[in-house]
JSON list of C-alpha atoms in Angstrom, two decimals:
[
{"chain": "A", "resi": 150, "resn": "MET", "atom": "CA", "xyz": [32.05, -47.57, 0.15]},
{"chain": "A", "resi": 151, "resn": "LYS", "atom": "CA", "xyz": [28.66, -46.71, 1.69]},
{"chain": "A", "resi": 152, "resn": "ASN", "atom": "CA", "xyz": [26.40, -49.34, 3.14]},
{"chain": "A", "resi": 153, "resn": "LYS", "atom": "CA", "xyz": [23.51, -49.71, 0.74]},
{"chain": "A", "resi": 154, "resn": "ASN", "atom": "CA", "xyz": [21.16, -50.30, 3.65]},
{"chain": "A", "resi": 155, "resn": "SER", "atom": "CA", "xyz": [22.06, -46.88, 5.15]},
{"chain": "A", "resi": 156, "resn": "TYR", "atom": "CA", "xyz": [19.78, -43.93, 5.40]},
{"chain": "A", "resi": 157, "resn": "ASP", "atom": "CA", "xyz": [22.64, -41.55, 4.33]},
{"chain": "A", "resi": 158, "resn": "GLU", "atom": "CA", "xyz": [21.73, -39.00, 1.67]},
{"chain": "A", "resi": 159, "resn": "ARG", "atom": "CA", "xyz": [18.05, -39.95, 1.75]},
{"chain": "A", "resi": 160, "resn": "GLN", "atom": "CA", "xyz": [16.49, -37.08, 3.57]},
{"chain": "A", "resi": 161, "resn": "GLY", "atom": "CA", "xyz": [18.77, -33.98, 3.03]},
{"chain": "A", "resi": 162, "resn": "HIS", "atom": "CA", "xyz": [16.42, -32.52, 0.47]},
{"chain": "A", "resi": 163, "resn": "ILE", "atom": "CA", "xyz": [13.32, -32.56, 2.71]},
{"chain": "A", "resi": 164, "resn": "PRO", "atom": "CA", "xyz": [13.64, -29.08, 4.43]},
{"chain": "A", "resi": 165, "resn": "SER", "atom": "CA", "xyz": [13.86, -27.34, 1.09]},
{"chain": "A", "resi": 166, "resn": "LEU", "atom": "CA", "xyz": [11.45, -29.57, -0.87]},
{"chain": "A", "resi": 167, "resn": "LYS", "atom": "CA", "xyz": [8.90, -27.52, -2.76]},
{"chain": "A", "resi": 168, "resn": "MET", "atom": "CA", "xyz": [5.36, -28.67, -1.93]},
{"chain": "A", "resi": 169, "resn": "PRO", "atom": "CA", "xyz": [1.97, -27.40, -3.25]},
{"chain": "A", "resi": 170, "resn": "ASP", "atom": "CA", "xyz": [0.86, -24.08, -1.71]},
{"chain": "A", "resi": 171, "resn": "ILE", "atom": "CA", "xyz": [-1.55, -24.16, 1.13]},
{"chain": "A", "resi": 172, "resn": "GLU", "atom": "CA", "xyz": [-4.18, -21.55, 0.60]},
{"chain": "A", "resi": 173, "resn": "LYS", "atom": "CA", "xyz": [-5.63, -19.44, 3.34]},
{"chain": "A", "resi": 174, "resn": "TRP", "atom": "CA", "xyz": [-8.70, -17.33, 4.07]},
{"chain": "A", "resi": 175, "resn": "GLU", "atom": "CA", "xyz": [-9.10, -14.30, 6.45]},
{"chain": "A", "resi": 176, "resn": "PHE", "atom": "CA", "xyz": [-10.22, -14.87, 9.96]},
{"chain": "A", "resi": 177, "resn": "MET", "atom": "CA", "xyz": [-12.60, -12.18, 11.12]},
{"chain": "A", "resi": 178, "resn": "TYR", "atom": "CA", "xyz": [-11.88, -12.62, 14.86]},
{"chain": "A", "resi": 179, "resn": "PRO", "atom": "CA", "xyz": [-8.15, -12.26, 15.03]},
{"chain": "A", "resi": 180, "resn": "ASN", "atom": "CA", "xyz": [-7.94, -11.22, 18.72]},
{"chain": "A", "resi": 181, "resn": "SER", "atom": "CA", "xyz": [-10.32, -14.03, 20.02]},
{"chain": "A", "resi": 182, "resn": "ALA", "atom": "CA", "xyz": [-9.07, -17.12, 21.88]},
{"chain": "A", "resi": 183, "resn": "THR", "atom": "CA", "xyz": [-10.12, -19.46, 19.10]},
{"chain": "A", "resi": 184, "resn": "ASP", "atom": "CA", "xyz": [-8.33, -22.75, 18.70]},
{"chain": "A", "resi": 185, "resn": "LEU", "atom": "CA", "xyz": [-8.77, -24.84, 15.57]},
{"chain": "A", "resi": 186, "resn": "ARG", "atom": "CA", "xyz": [-8.10, -28.65, 15.17]},
{"chain": "A", "resi": 187, "resn": "ILE", "atom": "CA", "xyz": [-7.84, -30.38, 11.88]},
{"chain": "A", "resi": 188, "resn": "GLU", "atom": "CA", "xyz": [-7.56, -34.15, 11.89]},
{"chain": "A", "resi": 189, "resn": "THR", "atom": "CA", "xyz": [-7.22, -36.65, 9.09]},
{"chain": "A", "resi": 190, "resn": "SER", "atom": "CA", "xyz": [-6.77, -40.39, 9.27]},
{"chain": "A", "resi": 191, "resn": "GLU", "atom": "CA", "xyz": [-6.04, -40.73, 5.55]},
{"chain": "A", "resi": 192, "resn": "PHE", "atom": "CA", "xyz": [-2.38, -39.49, 5.46]},
{"chain": "A", "resi": 193, "resn": "THR", "atom": "CA", "xyz": [0.08, -41.66, 3.55]},
{"chain": "A", "resi": 194, "resn": "CYS", "atom": "CA", "xyz": [3.74, -41.43, 2.62]},
{"chain": "A", "resi": 195, "resn": "VAL", "atom": "CA", "xyz": [6.52, -44.01, 1.82]},
{"chain": "A", "resi": 196, "resn": "CYS", "atom": "CA", "xyz": [9.24, -45.39, 3.94]},
{"chain": "A", "resi": 197, "resn": "PRO", "atom": "CA", "xyz": [12.47, -43.97, 2.48]},
{"chain": "A", "resi": 198, "resn": "LYS", "atom": "CA", "xyz": [14.37, -47.21, 3.00]},
{"chain": "A", "resi": 199, "resn": "THR", "atom": "CA", "xyz": [11.96, -49.97, 1.98]},
{"chain": "A", "resi": 200, "resn": "GLY", "atom": "CA", "xyz": [9.51, -48.05, -0.31]},
{"chain": "A", "resi": 201, "resn": "LEU", "atom": "CA", "xyz": [6.57, -49.48, 1.52]},
{"chain": "A", "resi": 202, "resn": "PRO", "atom": "CA", "xyz": [3.64, -47.30, 2.32]},
{"chain": "A", "resi": 203, "resn": "ASP", "atom": "CA", "xyz": [3.22, -45.67, 5.74]},
{"chain": "A", "resi": 204, "resn": "PHE", "atom": "CA", "xyz": [-0.26, -44.55, 7.11]},
{"chain": "A", "resi": 205, "resn": "ALA", "atom": "CA", "xyz": [-0.92, -42.04, 9.77]},
{"chain": "A", "resi": 206, "resn": "THR", "atom": "CA", "xyz": [-3.40, -39.84, 11.45]},
{"chain": "A", "resi": 207, "resn": "LEU", "atom": "CA", "xyz": [-2.34, -36.30, 11.42]},
{"chain": "A", "resi": 208, "resn": "VAL", "atom": "CA", "xyz": [-3.63, -33.69, 13.83]},
{"chain": "A", "resi": 209, "resn": "ILE", "atom": "CA", "xyz": [-2.97, -29.98, 13.30]},
{"chain": "A", "resi": 210, "resn": "GLU", "atom": "CA", "xyz": [-3.92, -27.67, 16.15]},
{"chain": "A", "resi": 211, "resn": "TYR", "atom": "CA", "xyz": [-3.46, -23.90, 15.92]},
{"chain": "A", "resi": 212, "resn": "ARG", "atom": "CA", "xyz": [-4.57, -20.50, 17.11]},
{"chain": "A", "resi": 213, "resn": "PRO", "atom": "CA", "xyz": [-4.95, -18.23, 14.06]},
{"chain": "A", "resi": 214, "resn": "THR", "atom": "CA", "xyz": [-3.95, -14.60, 13.80]},
{"chain": "A", "resi": 215, "resn": "LYS", "atom": "CA", "xyz": [-5.17, -13.15, 10.62]},
{"chain": "A", "resi": 216, "resn": "TYR", "atom": "CA", "xyz": [-5.60, -16.33, 8.49]},
{"chain": "A", "resi": 217, "resn": "CYS", "atom": "CA", "xyz": [-6.87, -19.86, 8.54]},
{"chain": "A", "resi": 218, "resn": "LEU", "atom": "CA", "xyz": [-5.93, -22.92, 6.57]},
{"chain": "A", "resi": 219, "resn": "GLU", "atom": "CA", "xyz": [-8.09, -23.50, 3.46]},
{"chain": "A", "resi": 220, "resn": "LEU", "atom": "CA", "xyz": [-8.95, -27.22, 3.77]},
{"chain": "A", "resi": 221, "resn": "LYS", "atom": "CA", "xyz": [-9.25, -28.26, 0.10]},
{"chain": "A", "resi": 222, "resn": "SER", "atom": "CA", "xyz": [-5.81, -26.95, -0.76]},
{"chain": "A", "resi": 223, "resn": "PHE", "atom": "CA", "xyz": [-4.45, -28.49, 2.58]},
{"chain": "A", "resi": 224, "resn": "LYS", "atom": "CA", "xyz": [-5.82, -31.90, 1.41]},
{"chain": "A", "resi": 225, "resn": "GLU", "atom": "CA", "xyz": [-4.16, -31.49, -1.90]},
{"chain": "A", "resi": 226, "resn": "TYR", "atom": "CA", "xyz": [-0.98, -30.63, -0.06]},
{"chain": "A", "resi": 227, "resn": "LEU", "atom": "CA", "xyz": [-1.20, -33.74, 2.04]},
{"chain": "A", "resi": 228, "resn": "LEU", "atom": "CA", "xyz": [-1.77, -35.85, -1.11]},
{"chain": "A", "resi": 229, "resn": "SER", "atom": "CA", "xyz": [1.61, -34.77, -2.31]},
{"chain": "A", "resi": 230, "resn": "TYR", "atom": "CA", "xyz": [3.22, -36.91, 0.32]},
{"chain": "A", "resi": 231, "resn": "ARG", "atom": "CA", "xyz": [1.67, -40.10, -1.07]},
{"chain": "A", "resi": 232, "resn": "ASN", "atom": "CA", "xyz": [4.72, -41.08, -3.11]},
{"chain": "A", "resi": 233, "resn": "LEU", "atom": "CA", "xyz": [7.38, -39.32, -1.13]},
{"chain": "A", "resi": 234, "resn": "GLY", "atom": "CA", "xyz": [9.98, -41.24, 0.77]},
{"chain": "A", "resi": 235, "resn": "ILE", "atom": "CA", "xyz": [10.19, -39.43, 4.18]},
{"chain": "A", "resi": 236, "resn": "PHE", "atom": "CA", "xyz": [10.77, -40.28, 7.80]},
{"chain": "A", "resi": 237, "resn": "HIS", "atom": "CA", "xyz": [7.87, -39.77, 10.22]},
{"chain": "A", "resi": 238, "resn": "GLU", "atom": "CA", "xyz": [9.80, -37.13, 12.13]},
{"chain": "A", "resi": 239, "resn": "HIS", "atom": "CA", "xyz": [10.39, -35.23, 8.96]},
{"chain": "A", "resi": 240, "resn": "VAL", "atom": "CA", "xyz": [6.75, -35.40, 7.92]},
{"chain": "A", "resi": 241, "resn": "VAL", "atom": "CA", "xyz": [5.51, -33.68, 11.15]},
{"chain": "A", "resi": 242, "resn": "ASN", "atom": "CA", "xyz": [8.24, -30.95, 10.91]},
{"chain": "A", "resi": 243, "resn": "LYS", "atom": "CA", "xyz": [7.62, -30.33, 7.29]},
{"chain": "A", "resi": 244, "resn": "VAL", "atom": "CA", "xyz": [3.84, -30.04, 7.69]},
{"chain": "A", "resi": 245, "resn": "LEU", "atom": "CA", "xyz": [4.36, -27.66, 10.68]},
{"chain": "A", "resi": 246, "resn": "LYS", "atom": "CA", "xyz": [6.79, -25.37, 8.75]},
{"chain": "A", "resi": 247, "resn": "ASP", "atom": "CA", "xyz": [4.71, -25.32, 5.66]},
{"chain": "A", "resi": 248, "resn": "CYS", "atom": "CA", "xyz": [1.38, -24.55, 7.44]},
{"chain": "A", "resi": 249, "resn": "ALA", "atom": "CA", "xyz": [3.01, -21.90, 9.68]},
{"chain": "A", "resi": 250, "resn": "LYS", "atom": "CA", "xyz": [4.59, -20.25, 6.60]},
{"chain": "A", "resi": 251, "resn": "SER", "atom": "CA", "xyz": [1.21, -20.06, 4.98]},
{"chain": "A", "resi": 252, "resn": "ILE", "atom": "CA", "xyz": [-0.91, -18.53, 7.81]},
{"chain": "A", "resi": 253, "resn": "LYS", "atom": "CA", "xyz": [1.60, -17.31, 10.52]},
{"chain": "A", "resi": 254, "resn": "PRO", "atom": "CA", "xyz": [-0.46, -18.49, 13.47]},
{"chain": "A", "resi": 255, "resn": "LYS", "atom": "CA", "xyz": [0.00, -17.46, 17.12]},
{"chain": "A", "resi": 256, "resn": "SER", "atom": "CA", "xyz": [0.75, -21.05, 17.92]},
{"chain": "A", "resi": 257, "resn": "MET", "atom": "CA", "xyz": [0.63, -24.39, 16.08]},
{"chain": "A", "resi": 258, "resn": "LYS", "atom": "CA", "xyz": [1.22, -28.02, 16.90]},
{"chain": "A", "resi": 259, "resn": "VAL", "atom": "CA", "xyz": [1.25, -30.97, 14.49]},
{"chain": "A", "resi": 260, "resn": "THR", "atom": "CA", "xyz": [0.97, -34.62, 15.69]},
{"chain": "A", "resi": 261, "resn": "GLY", "atom": "CA", "xyz": [1.55, -37.60, 13.54]},
{"chain": "A", "resi": 262, "resn": "ILE", "atom": "CA", "xyz": [0.32, -40.95, 14.80]},
{"chain": "A", "resi": 263, "resn": "PHE", "atom": "CA", "xyz": [1.77, -43.52, 12.47]},
{"chain": "A", "resi": 264, "resn": "ASN", "atom": "CA", "xyz": [0.37, -46.95, 12.19]},
{"chain": "A", "resi": 265, "resn": "SER", "atom": "CA", "xyz": [2.31, -49.85, 13.60]},
{"chain": "A", "resi": 266, "resn": "ARG", "atom": "CA", "xyz": [4.90, -51.50, 11.42]},
{"chain": "A", "resi": 267, "resn": "GLY", "atom": "CA", "xyz": [6.80, -54.53, 12.67]},
{"chain": "A", "resi": 268, "resn": "GLY", "atom": "CA", "xyz": [5.17, -54.06, 16.09]},
{"chain": "A", "resi": 269, "resn": "ILE", "atom": "CA", "xyz": [6.39, -50.53, 16.51]},
{"chain": "A", "resi": 270, "resn": "GLN", "atom": "CA", "xyz": [4.05, -47.47, 16.47]},
{"chain": "A", "resi": 271, "resn": "THR", "atom": "CA", "xyz": [5.46, -43.98, 16.22]},
{"chain": "A", "resi": 272, "resn": "THR", "atom": "CA", "xyz": [3.90, -40.75, 17.43]},
{"chain": "A", "resi": 273, "resn": "VAL", "atom": "CA", "xyz": [5.67, -37.53, 16.59]},
{"chain": "A", "resi": 274, "resn": "THR", "atom": "CA", "xyz": [4.76, -34.04, 17.84]},
{"chain": "A", "resi": 275, "resn": "ALA", "atom": "CA", "xyz": [6.36, -30.64, 16.78]},
{"chain": "A", "resi": 276, "resn": "GLU", "atom": "CA", "xyz": [5.16, -27.26, 17.72]},
{"chain": "A", "resi": 277, "resn": "LEU", "atom": "CA", "xyz": [5.86, -23.51, 17.57]}
]
């Protein structure tokens, strides 16, 4: 019998979870040393164990090759997390993988600074 308070089988679907597409636009200076930073303090998701909301600031930093992230579709993408039960560590890695898949940047880093809960604050960074 499994412990009902366990996290078992709560996150296995996350890597293959279909999210809204992130649109892109063509960058006219592909060989330049241009770095972009996108920051939002309005990210929300749900704790997969308690169902309580989690709030975070997400920072996406990247060096584009041929394409840049289209911000309206990126915001719609982020809104799809609002009711999703997901660990902080998985949020950051899922956003990184989905953004990189869309635009194939030279480099990309995603940082999630999650608000304190129970006196514990979490910051997660993933990069490629």
